[in-house]
mmCIF file of C-alpha atoms in Angstrom:
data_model
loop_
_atom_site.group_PDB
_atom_site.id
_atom_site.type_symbol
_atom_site.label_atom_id
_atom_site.label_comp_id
_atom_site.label_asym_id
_atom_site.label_seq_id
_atom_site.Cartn_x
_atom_site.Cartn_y
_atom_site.Cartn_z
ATOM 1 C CA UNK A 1 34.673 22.726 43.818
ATOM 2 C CA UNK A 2 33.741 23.958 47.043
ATOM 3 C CA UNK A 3 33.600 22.147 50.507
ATOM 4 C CA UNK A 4 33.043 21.597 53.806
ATOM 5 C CA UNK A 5 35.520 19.814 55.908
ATOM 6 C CA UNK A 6 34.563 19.080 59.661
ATOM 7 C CA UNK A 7 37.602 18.997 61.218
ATOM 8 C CA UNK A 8 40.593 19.775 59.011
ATOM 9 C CA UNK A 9 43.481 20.751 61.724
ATOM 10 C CA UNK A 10 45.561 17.883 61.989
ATOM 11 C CA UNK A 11 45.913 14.109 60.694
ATOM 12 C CA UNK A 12 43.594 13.023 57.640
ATOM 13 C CA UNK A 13 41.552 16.044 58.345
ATOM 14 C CA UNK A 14 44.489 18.815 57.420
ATOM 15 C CA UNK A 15 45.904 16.551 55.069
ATOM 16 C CA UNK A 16 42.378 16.689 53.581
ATOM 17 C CA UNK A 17 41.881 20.251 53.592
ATOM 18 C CA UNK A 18 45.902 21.084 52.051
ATOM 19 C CA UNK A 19 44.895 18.706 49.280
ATOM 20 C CA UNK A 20 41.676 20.142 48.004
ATOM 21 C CA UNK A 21 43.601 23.409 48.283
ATOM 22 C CA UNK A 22 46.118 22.298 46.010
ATOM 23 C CA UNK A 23 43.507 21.463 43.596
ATOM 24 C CA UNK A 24 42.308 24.607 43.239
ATOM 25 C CA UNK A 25 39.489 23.845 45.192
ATOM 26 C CA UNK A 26 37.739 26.522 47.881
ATOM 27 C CA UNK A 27 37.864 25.029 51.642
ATOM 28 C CA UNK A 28 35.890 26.124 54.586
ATOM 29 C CA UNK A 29 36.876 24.009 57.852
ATOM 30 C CA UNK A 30 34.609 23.615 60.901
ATOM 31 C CA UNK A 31 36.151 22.968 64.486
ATOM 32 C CA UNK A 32 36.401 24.393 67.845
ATOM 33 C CA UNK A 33 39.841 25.481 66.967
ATOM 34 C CA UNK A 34 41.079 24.043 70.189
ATOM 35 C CA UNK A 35 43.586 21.224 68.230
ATOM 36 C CA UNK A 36 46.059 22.134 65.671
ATOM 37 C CA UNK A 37 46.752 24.891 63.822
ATOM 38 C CA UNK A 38 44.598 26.145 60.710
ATOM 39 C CA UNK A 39 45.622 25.576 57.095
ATOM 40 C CA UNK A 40 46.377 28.798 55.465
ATOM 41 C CA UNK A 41 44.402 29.497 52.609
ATOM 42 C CA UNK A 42 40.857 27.728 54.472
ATOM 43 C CA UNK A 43 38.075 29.782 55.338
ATOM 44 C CA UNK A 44 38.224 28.554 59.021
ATOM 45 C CA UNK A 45 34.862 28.785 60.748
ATOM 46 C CA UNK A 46 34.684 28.085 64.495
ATOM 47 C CA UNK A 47 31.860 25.804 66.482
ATOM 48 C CA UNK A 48 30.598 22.621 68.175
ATOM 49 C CA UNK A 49 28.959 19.883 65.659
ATOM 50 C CA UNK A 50 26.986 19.279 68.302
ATOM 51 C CA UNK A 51 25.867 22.537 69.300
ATOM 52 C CA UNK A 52 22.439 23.335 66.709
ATOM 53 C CA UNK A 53 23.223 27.108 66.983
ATOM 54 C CA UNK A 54 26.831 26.685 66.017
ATOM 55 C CA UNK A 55 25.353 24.478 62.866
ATOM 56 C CA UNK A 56 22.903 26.484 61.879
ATOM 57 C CA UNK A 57 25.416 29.677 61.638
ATOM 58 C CA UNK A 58 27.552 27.209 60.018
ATOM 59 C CA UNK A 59 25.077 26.842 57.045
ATOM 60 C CA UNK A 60 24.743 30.206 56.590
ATOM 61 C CA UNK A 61 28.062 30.029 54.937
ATOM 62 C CA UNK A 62 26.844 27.356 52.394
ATOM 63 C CA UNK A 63 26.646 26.283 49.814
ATOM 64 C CA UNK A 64 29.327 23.258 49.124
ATOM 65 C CA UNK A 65 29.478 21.088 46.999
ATOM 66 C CA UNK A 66 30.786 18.249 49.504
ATOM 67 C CA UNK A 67 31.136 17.619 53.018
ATOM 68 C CA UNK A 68 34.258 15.772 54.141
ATOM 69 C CA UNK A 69 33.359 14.408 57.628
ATOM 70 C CA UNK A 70 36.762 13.294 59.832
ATOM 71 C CA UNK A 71 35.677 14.575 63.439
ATOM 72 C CA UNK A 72 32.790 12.109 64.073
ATOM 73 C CA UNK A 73 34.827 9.120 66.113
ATOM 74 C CA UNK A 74 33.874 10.002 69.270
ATOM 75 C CA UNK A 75 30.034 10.716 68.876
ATOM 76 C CA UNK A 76 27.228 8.926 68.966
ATOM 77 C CA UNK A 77 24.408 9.073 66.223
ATOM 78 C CA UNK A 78 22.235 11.076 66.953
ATOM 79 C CA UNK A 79 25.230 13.931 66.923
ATOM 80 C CA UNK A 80 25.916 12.954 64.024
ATOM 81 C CA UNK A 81 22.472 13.110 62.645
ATOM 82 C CA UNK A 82 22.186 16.960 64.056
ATOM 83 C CA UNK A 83 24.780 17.806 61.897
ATOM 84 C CA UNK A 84 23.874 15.715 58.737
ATOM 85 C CA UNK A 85 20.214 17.018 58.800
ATOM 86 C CA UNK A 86 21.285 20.625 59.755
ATOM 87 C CA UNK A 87 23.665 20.972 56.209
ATOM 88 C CA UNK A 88 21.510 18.105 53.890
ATOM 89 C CA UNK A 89 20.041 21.637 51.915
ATOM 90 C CA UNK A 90 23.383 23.383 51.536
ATOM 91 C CA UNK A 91 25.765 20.449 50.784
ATOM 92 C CA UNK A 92 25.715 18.213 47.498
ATOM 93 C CA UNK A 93 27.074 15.434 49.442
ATOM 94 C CA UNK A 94 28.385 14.322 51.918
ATOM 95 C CA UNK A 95 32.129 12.082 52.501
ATOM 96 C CA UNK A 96 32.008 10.136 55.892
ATOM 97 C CA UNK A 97 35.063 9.198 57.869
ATOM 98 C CA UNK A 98 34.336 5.593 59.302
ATOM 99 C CA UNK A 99 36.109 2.317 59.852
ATOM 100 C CA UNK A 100 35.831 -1.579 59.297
ATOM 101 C CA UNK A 101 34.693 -1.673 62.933
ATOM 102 C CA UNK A 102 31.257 -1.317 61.620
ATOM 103 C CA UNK A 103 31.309 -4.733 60.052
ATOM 104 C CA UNK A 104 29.355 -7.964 62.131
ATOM 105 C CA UNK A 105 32.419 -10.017 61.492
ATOM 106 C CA UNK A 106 35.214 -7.633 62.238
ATOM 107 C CA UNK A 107 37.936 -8.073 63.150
ATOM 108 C CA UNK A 108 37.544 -12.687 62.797
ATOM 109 C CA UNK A 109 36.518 -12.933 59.315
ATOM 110 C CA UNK A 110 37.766 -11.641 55.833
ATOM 111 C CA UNK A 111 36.063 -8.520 54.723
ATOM 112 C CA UNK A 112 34.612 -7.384 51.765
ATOM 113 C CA UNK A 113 32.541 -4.194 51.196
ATOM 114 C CA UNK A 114 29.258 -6.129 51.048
ATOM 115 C CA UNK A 115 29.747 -7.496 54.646
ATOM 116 C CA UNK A 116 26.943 -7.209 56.738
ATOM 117 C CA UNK A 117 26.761 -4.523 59.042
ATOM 118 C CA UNK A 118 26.245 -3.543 62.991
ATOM 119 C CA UNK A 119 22.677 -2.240 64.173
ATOM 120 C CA UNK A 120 22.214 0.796 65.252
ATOM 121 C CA UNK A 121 19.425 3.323 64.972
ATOM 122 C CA UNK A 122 20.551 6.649 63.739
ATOM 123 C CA UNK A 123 19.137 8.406 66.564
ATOM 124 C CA UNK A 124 21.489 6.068 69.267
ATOM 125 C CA UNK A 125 23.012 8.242 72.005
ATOM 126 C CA UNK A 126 25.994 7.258 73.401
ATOM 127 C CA UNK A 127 24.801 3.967 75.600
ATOM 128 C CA UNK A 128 23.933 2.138 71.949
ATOM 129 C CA UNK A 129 25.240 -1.064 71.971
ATOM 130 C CA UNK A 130 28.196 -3.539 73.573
ATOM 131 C CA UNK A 131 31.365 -5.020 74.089
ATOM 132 C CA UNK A 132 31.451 -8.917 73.353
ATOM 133 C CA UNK A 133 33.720 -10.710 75.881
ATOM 134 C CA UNK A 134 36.529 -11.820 73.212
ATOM 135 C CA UNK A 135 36.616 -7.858 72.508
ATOM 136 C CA UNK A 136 34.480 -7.779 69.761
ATOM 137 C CA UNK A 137 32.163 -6.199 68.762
ATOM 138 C CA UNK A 138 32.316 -2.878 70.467
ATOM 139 C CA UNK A 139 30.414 -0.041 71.402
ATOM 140 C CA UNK A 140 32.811 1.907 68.914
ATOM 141 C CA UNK A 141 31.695 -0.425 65.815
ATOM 142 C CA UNK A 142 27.930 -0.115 66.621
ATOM 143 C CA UNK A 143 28.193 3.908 67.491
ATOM 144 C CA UNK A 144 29.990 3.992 64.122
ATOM 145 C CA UNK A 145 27.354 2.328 62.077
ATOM 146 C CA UNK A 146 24.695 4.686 64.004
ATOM 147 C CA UNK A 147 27.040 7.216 62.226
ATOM 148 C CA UNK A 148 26.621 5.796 59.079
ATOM 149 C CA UNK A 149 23.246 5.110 59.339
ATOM 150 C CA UNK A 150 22.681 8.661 60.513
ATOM 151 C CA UNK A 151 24.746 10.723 57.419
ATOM 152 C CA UNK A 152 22.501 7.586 54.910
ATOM 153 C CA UNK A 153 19.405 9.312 56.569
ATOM 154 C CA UNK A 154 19.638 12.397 55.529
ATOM 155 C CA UNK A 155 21.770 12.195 52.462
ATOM 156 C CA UNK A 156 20.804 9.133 51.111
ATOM 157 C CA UNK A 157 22.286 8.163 47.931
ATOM 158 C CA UNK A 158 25.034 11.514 48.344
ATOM 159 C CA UNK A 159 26.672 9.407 51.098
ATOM 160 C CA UNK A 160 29.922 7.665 51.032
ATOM 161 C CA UNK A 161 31.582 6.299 53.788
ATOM 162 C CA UNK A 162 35.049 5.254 53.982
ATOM 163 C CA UNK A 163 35.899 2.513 56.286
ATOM 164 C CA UNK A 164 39.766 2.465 56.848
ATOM 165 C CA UNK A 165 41.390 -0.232 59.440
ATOM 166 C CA UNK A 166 44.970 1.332 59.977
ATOM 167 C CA UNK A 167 45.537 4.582 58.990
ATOM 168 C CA UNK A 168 49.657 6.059 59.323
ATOM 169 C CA UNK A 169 51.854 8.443 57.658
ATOM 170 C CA UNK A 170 53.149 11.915 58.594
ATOM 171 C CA UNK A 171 51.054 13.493 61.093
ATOM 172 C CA UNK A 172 49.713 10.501 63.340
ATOM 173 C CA UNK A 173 48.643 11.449 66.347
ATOM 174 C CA UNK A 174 47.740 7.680 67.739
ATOM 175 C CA UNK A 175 51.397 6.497 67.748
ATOM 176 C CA UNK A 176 51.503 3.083 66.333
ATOM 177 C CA UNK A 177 54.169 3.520 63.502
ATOM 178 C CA UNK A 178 56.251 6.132 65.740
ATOM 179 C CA UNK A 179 56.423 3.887 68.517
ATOM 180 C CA UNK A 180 57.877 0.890 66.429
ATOM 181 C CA UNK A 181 60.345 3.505 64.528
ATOM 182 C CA UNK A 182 61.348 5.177 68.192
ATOM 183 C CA UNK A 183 62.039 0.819 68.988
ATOM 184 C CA UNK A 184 63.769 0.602 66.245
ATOM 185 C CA UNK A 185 66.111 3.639 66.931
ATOM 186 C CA UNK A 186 66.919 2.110 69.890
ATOM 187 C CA UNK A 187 68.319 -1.176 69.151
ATOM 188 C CA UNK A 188 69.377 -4.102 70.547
ATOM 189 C CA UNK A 189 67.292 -6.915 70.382
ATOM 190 C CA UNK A 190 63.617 -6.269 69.787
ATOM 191 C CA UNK A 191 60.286 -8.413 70.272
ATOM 192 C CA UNK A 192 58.347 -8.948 67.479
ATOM 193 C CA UNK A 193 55.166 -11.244 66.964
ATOM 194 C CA UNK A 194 55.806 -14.423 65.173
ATOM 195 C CA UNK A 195 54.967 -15.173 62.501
ATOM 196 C CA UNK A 196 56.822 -12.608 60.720
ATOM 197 C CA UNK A 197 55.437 -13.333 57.323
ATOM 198 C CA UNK A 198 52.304 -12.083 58.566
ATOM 199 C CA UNK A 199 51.352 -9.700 56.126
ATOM 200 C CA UNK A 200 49.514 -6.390 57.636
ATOM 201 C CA UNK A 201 47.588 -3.890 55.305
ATOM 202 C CA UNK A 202 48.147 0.190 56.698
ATOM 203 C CA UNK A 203 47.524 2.750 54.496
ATOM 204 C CA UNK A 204 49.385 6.170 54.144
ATOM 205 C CA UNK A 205 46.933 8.797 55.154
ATOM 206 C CA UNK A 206 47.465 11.185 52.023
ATOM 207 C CA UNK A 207 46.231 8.214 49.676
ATOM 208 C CA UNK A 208 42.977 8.748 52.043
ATOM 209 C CA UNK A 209 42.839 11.876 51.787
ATOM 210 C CA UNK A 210 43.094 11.737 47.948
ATOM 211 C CA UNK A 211 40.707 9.296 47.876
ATOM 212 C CA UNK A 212 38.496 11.203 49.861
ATOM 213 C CA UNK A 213 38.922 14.194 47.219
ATOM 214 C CA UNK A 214 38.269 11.856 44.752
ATOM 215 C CA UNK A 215 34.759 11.016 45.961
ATOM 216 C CA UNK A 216 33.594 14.453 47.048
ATOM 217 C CA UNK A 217 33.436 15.184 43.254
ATOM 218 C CA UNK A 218 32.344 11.588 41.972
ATOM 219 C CA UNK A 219 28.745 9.983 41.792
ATOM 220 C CA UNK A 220 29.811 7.520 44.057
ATOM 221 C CA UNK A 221 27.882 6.187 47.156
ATOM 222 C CA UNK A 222 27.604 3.675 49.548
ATOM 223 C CA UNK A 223 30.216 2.345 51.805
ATOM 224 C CA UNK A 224 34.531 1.448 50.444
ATOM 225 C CA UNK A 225 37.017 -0.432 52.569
ATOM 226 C CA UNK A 226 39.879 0.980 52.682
ATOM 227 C CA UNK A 227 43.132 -1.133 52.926
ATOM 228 C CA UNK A 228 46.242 -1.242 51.483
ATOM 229 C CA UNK A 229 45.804 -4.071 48.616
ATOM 230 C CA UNK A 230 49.451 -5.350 48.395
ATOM 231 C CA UNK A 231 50.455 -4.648 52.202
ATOM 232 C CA UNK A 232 54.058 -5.355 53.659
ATOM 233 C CA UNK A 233 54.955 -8.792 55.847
ATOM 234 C CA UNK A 234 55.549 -7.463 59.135
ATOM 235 C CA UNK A 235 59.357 -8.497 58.692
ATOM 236 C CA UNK A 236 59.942 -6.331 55.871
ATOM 237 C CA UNK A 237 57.993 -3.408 57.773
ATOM 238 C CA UNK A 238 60.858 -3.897 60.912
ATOM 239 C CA UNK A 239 63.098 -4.540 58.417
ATOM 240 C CA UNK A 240 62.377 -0.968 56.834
ATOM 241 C CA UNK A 241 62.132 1.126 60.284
ATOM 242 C CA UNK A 242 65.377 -0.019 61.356
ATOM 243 C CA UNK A 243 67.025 1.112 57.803
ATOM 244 C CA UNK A 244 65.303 4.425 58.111
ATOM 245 C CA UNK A 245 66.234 4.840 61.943
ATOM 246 C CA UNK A 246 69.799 3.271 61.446
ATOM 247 C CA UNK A 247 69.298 1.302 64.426
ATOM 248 C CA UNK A 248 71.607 -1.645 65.307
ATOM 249 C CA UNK A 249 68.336 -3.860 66.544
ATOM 250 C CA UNK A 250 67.639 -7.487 65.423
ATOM 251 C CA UNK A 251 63.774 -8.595 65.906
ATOM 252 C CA UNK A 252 63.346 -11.868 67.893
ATOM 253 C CA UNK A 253 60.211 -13.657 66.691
ATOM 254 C CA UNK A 254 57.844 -14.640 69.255
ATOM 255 C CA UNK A 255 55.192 -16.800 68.789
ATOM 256 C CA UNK A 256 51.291 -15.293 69.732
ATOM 257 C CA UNK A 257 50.364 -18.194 72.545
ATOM 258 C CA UNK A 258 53.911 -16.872 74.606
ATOM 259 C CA UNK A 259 53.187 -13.174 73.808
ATOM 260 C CA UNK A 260 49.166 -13.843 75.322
ATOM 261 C CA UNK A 261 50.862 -15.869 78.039
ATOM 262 C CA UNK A 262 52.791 -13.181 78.943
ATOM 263 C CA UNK A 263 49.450 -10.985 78.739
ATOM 264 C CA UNK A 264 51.292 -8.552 75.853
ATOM 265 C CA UNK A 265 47.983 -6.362 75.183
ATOM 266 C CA UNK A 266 46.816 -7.190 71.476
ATOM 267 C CA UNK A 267 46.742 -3.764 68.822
ATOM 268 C CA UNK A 268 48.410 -1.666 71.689
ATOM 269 C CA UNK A 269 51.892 -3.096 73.469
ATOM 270 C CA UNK A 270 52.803 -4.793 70.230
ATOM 271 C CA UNK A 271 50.933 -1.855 67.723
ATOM 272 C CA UNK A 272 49.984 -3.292 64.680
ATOM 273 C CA UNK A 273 49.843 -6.771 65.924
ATOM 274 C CA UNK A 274 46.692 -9.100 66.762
ATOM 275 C CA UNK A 275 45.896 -12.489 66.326
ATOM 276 C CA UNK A 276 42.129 -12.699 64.542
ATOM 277 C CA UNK A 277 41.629 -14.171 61.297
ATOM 278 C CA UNK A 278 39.998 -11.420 59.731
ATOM 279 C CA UNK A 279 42.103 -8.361 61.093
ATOM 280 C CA UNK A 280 44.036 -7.841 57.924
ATOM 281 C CA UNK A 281 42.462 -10.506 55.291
ATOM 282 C CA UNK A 282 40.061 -6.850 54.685
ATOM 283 C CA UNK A 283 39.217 -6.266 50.889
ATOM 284 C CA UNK A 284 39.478 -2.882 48.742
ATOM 285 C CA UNK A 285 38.312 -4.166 45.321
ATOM 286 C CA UNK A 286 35.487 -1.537 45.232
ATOM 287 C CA UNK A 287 37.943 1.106 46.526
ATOM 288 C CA UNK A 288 40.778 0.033 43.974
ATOM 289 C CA UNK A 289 38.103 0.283 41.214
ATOM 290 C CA UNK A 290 37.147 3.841 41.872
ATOM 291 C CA UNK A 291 40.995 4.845 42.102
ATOM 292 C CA UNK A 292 42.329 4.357 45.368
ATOM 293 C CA UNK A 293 45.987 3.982 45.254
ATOM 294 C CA UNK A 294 48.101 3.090 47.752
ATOM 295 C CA UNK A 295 52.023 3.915 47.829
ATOM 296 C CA UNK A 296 54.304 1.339 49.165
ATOM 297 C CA UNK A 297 54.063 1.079 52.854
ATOM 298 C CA UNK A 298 57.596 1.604 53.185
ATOM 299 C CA UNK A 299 57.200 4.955 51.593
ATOM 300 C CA UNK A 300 54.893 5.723 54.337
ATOM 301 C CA UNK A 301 57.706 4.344 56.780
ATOM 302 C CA UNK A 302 60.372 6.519 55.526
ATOM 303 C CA UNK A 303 58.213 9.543 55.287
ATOM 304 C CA UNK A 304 56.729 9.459 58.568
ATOM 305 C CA UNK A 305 60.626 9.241 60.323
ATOM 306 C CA UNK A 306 61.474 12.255 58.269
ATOM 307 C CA UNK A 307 58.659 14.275 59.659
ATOM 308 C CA UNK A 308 59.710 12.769 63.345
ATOM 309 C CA UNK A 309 62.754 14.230 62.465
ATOM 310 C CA UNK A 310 62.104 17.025 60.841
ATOM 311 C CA UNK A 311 60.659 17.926 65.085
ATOM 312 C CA UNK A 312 56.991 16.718 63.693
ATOM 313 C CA UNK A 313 54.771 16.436 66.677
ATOM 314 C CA UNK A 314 51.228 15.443 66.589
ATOM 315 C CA UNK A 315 48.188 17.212 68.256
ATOM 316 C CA UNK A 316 48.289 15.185 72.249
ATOM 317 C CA UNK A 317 45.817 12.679 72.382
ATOM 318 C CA UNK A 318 45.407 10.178 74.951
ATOM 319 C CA UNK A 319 45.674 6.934 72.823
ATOM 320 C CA UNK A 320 49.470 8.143 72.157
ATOM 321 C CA UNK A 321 50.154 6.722 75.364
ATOM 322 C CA UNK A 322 48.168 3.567 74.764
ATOM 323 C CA UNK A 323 50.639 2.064 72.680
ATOM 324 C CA UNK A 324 53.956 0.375 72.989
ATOM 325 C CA UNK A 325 55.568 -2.410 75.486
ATOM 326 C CA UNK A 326 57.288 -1.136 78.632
ATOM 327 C CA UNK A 327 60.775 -2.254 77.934
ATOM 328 C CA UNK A 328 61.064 -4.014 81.642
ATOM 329 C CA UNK A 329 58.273 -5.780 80.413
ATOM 330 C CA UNK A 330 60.207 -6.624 76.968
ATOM 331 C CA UNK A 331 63.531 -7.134 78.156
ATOM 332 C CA UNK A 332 61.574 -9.739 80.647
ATOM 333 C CA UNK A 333 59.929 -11.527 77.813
ATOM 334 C CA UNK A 334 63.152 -11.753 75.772
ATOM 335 C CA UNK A 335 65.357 -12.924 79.286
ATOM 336 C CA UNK A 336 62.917 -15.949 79.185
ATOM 337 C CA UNK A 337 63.172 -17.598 75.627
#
């Protein structure tokens, strides 16, 4: 096997690129080499996906057998379409790095993969689209199905598109998991969102990246959710981060109407935590079926807090600083119970 991976420094993307490497496989990576460090053993090529010069000496290096897309979050279609139409004749097929955003109902209903999707035209620039007043849907959703309606345009039934909600593990550069595993290092007592049976579905980014492996050399197409099928109650996942950290911390349960009252910002102060029906009722059947597997999530815990201390450190990113609850703001909350 030999393929393309757009991106492939850090997160899914390296993980992505060190797995088809230990498969034997050949790797060529495509970035502007300004985050992360390369994998050794890639043929790294530098260049903007959205530049058509840099994509067109890009294809010169072709053929592949699959393109493994994980750089396309922040662009709108039509990018996404330049890059798409400017490999279609020297790629096989083509693996597309989306999310369950896409989806009409998302994040209020259950999900399966036949869910209906966003509108966008593949050609969308950046402008395509809205943010409903409850938060949803978003510009992100419909610029993502643009996406996928732009890589479907070109490659047509040689596209797959993997739609993952919550994505952690060793590497994350967002901060959701290290933030609650930094909390629970700390101690004392902690504020958690009621009600703590609530079961929550992350997966652990290698089993995406395996998966993603998986259908570069399958027959696949069309669109998977991916989501961990068994999931962990969100006591058992505090439960685990304070083992891991050995932190003396106890988590007070807080029900969601005095967390909102308190204006505790949904997904972000609390990470992991939001109140709509459908955020993690999201269905892998399809994924399961074509050999998705997902370690335990407490694997994932315990893995990710030895790379934190192991002096892991993610590429920066801006959304690291997104998430968590300011502990004034915490210890405030808990004084008033």
């Amino acid at each position: 096997m030999r393929i393309l991976v757009i991106g492939g420094t850090w997160f899914l993307g390296r993980h992505i690129a060190e797995g088809a490497l230990q498969r034997g496989w050949s790797v060529t990576t495509f970035n502007r080499g300004r985050s992360g460090r390369d994998v050794q053993g890639v043929e790294p090529i530098r260049g903007d996906r959205t530049s058509q010069g840099d994509l067109e000496n890009l294809a010169s290096h072709g053929p592949w057998d699959a393109v493994v897309d994980t750089s396309s979050s922040d662009l709108p279609p039509r990018d996404v379409l330049l890059a798409a139409t400017a490999l279609r004749k020297v790629a096989r097929r083509w693996v597309h790095v989306s999310t369950v955003s896409v989806y009409q109902g998302w994040p209020h209903q259950p999900l399966t993969d036949d869910s209906p999707l966003l509108n966008c035209p593949a050609e969308a620039d950046e402008s395509y689209g809205y943010t409903g007043a409850d938060g949803s849907p978003t510009v992100y959703g419909f610029q993502k199905a643009g996406g996928e309606r732009a890589v479907l345009s070109a490659f047509g039934n040689a596209a797959v598109f993997l739609r993952p909600g919550v994505i952690l593990g060793p590497g994350e550069y967002i901060g959701r998991l290290p933030w609650w595993l930094s909390r629970a290092e700390r101690g004392g007592n902690i504020l958690a969102p009621a009600p703590s049976t609530q079961r929550i579905q992350p997966v652990d980014v290698r089993d995406v990246a395996a998966f993603a492996l998986d259908q570069a050399e399958a027959d696949t197409s069309g669109g998977f959710n991916i989501a961990h099928p068994a999931g962990i109650t969100f006591a058992d996942f505090l439960s685990e981060c304070l083992t891991v950290t050995g932190g003396a911390g106890k988590p007070v349960w807080v029900e969601p109407d005095v967390l909102l009252d308190h204006k505790v910002r949904q997904w972000t102060e609390l990470p992991l935590w939001r109140t709509h029906a459908g955020v993690w009722a999201v269905s892998s059947r399809r994924a399961i079926a074509a050999g998705l597997r997902c370690r335990p999530v407490t694997d994932t815990i315990r893995d990710t807090w030895a790379w934190i201390t192991a002096n892991g450190r993610p590429v920066d990113h801006p959304r690291w600083a997104e998430h968590g609850i300011a502990s004034e703001k915490e210890e405030k909350i808990l004084a008033s119970l």
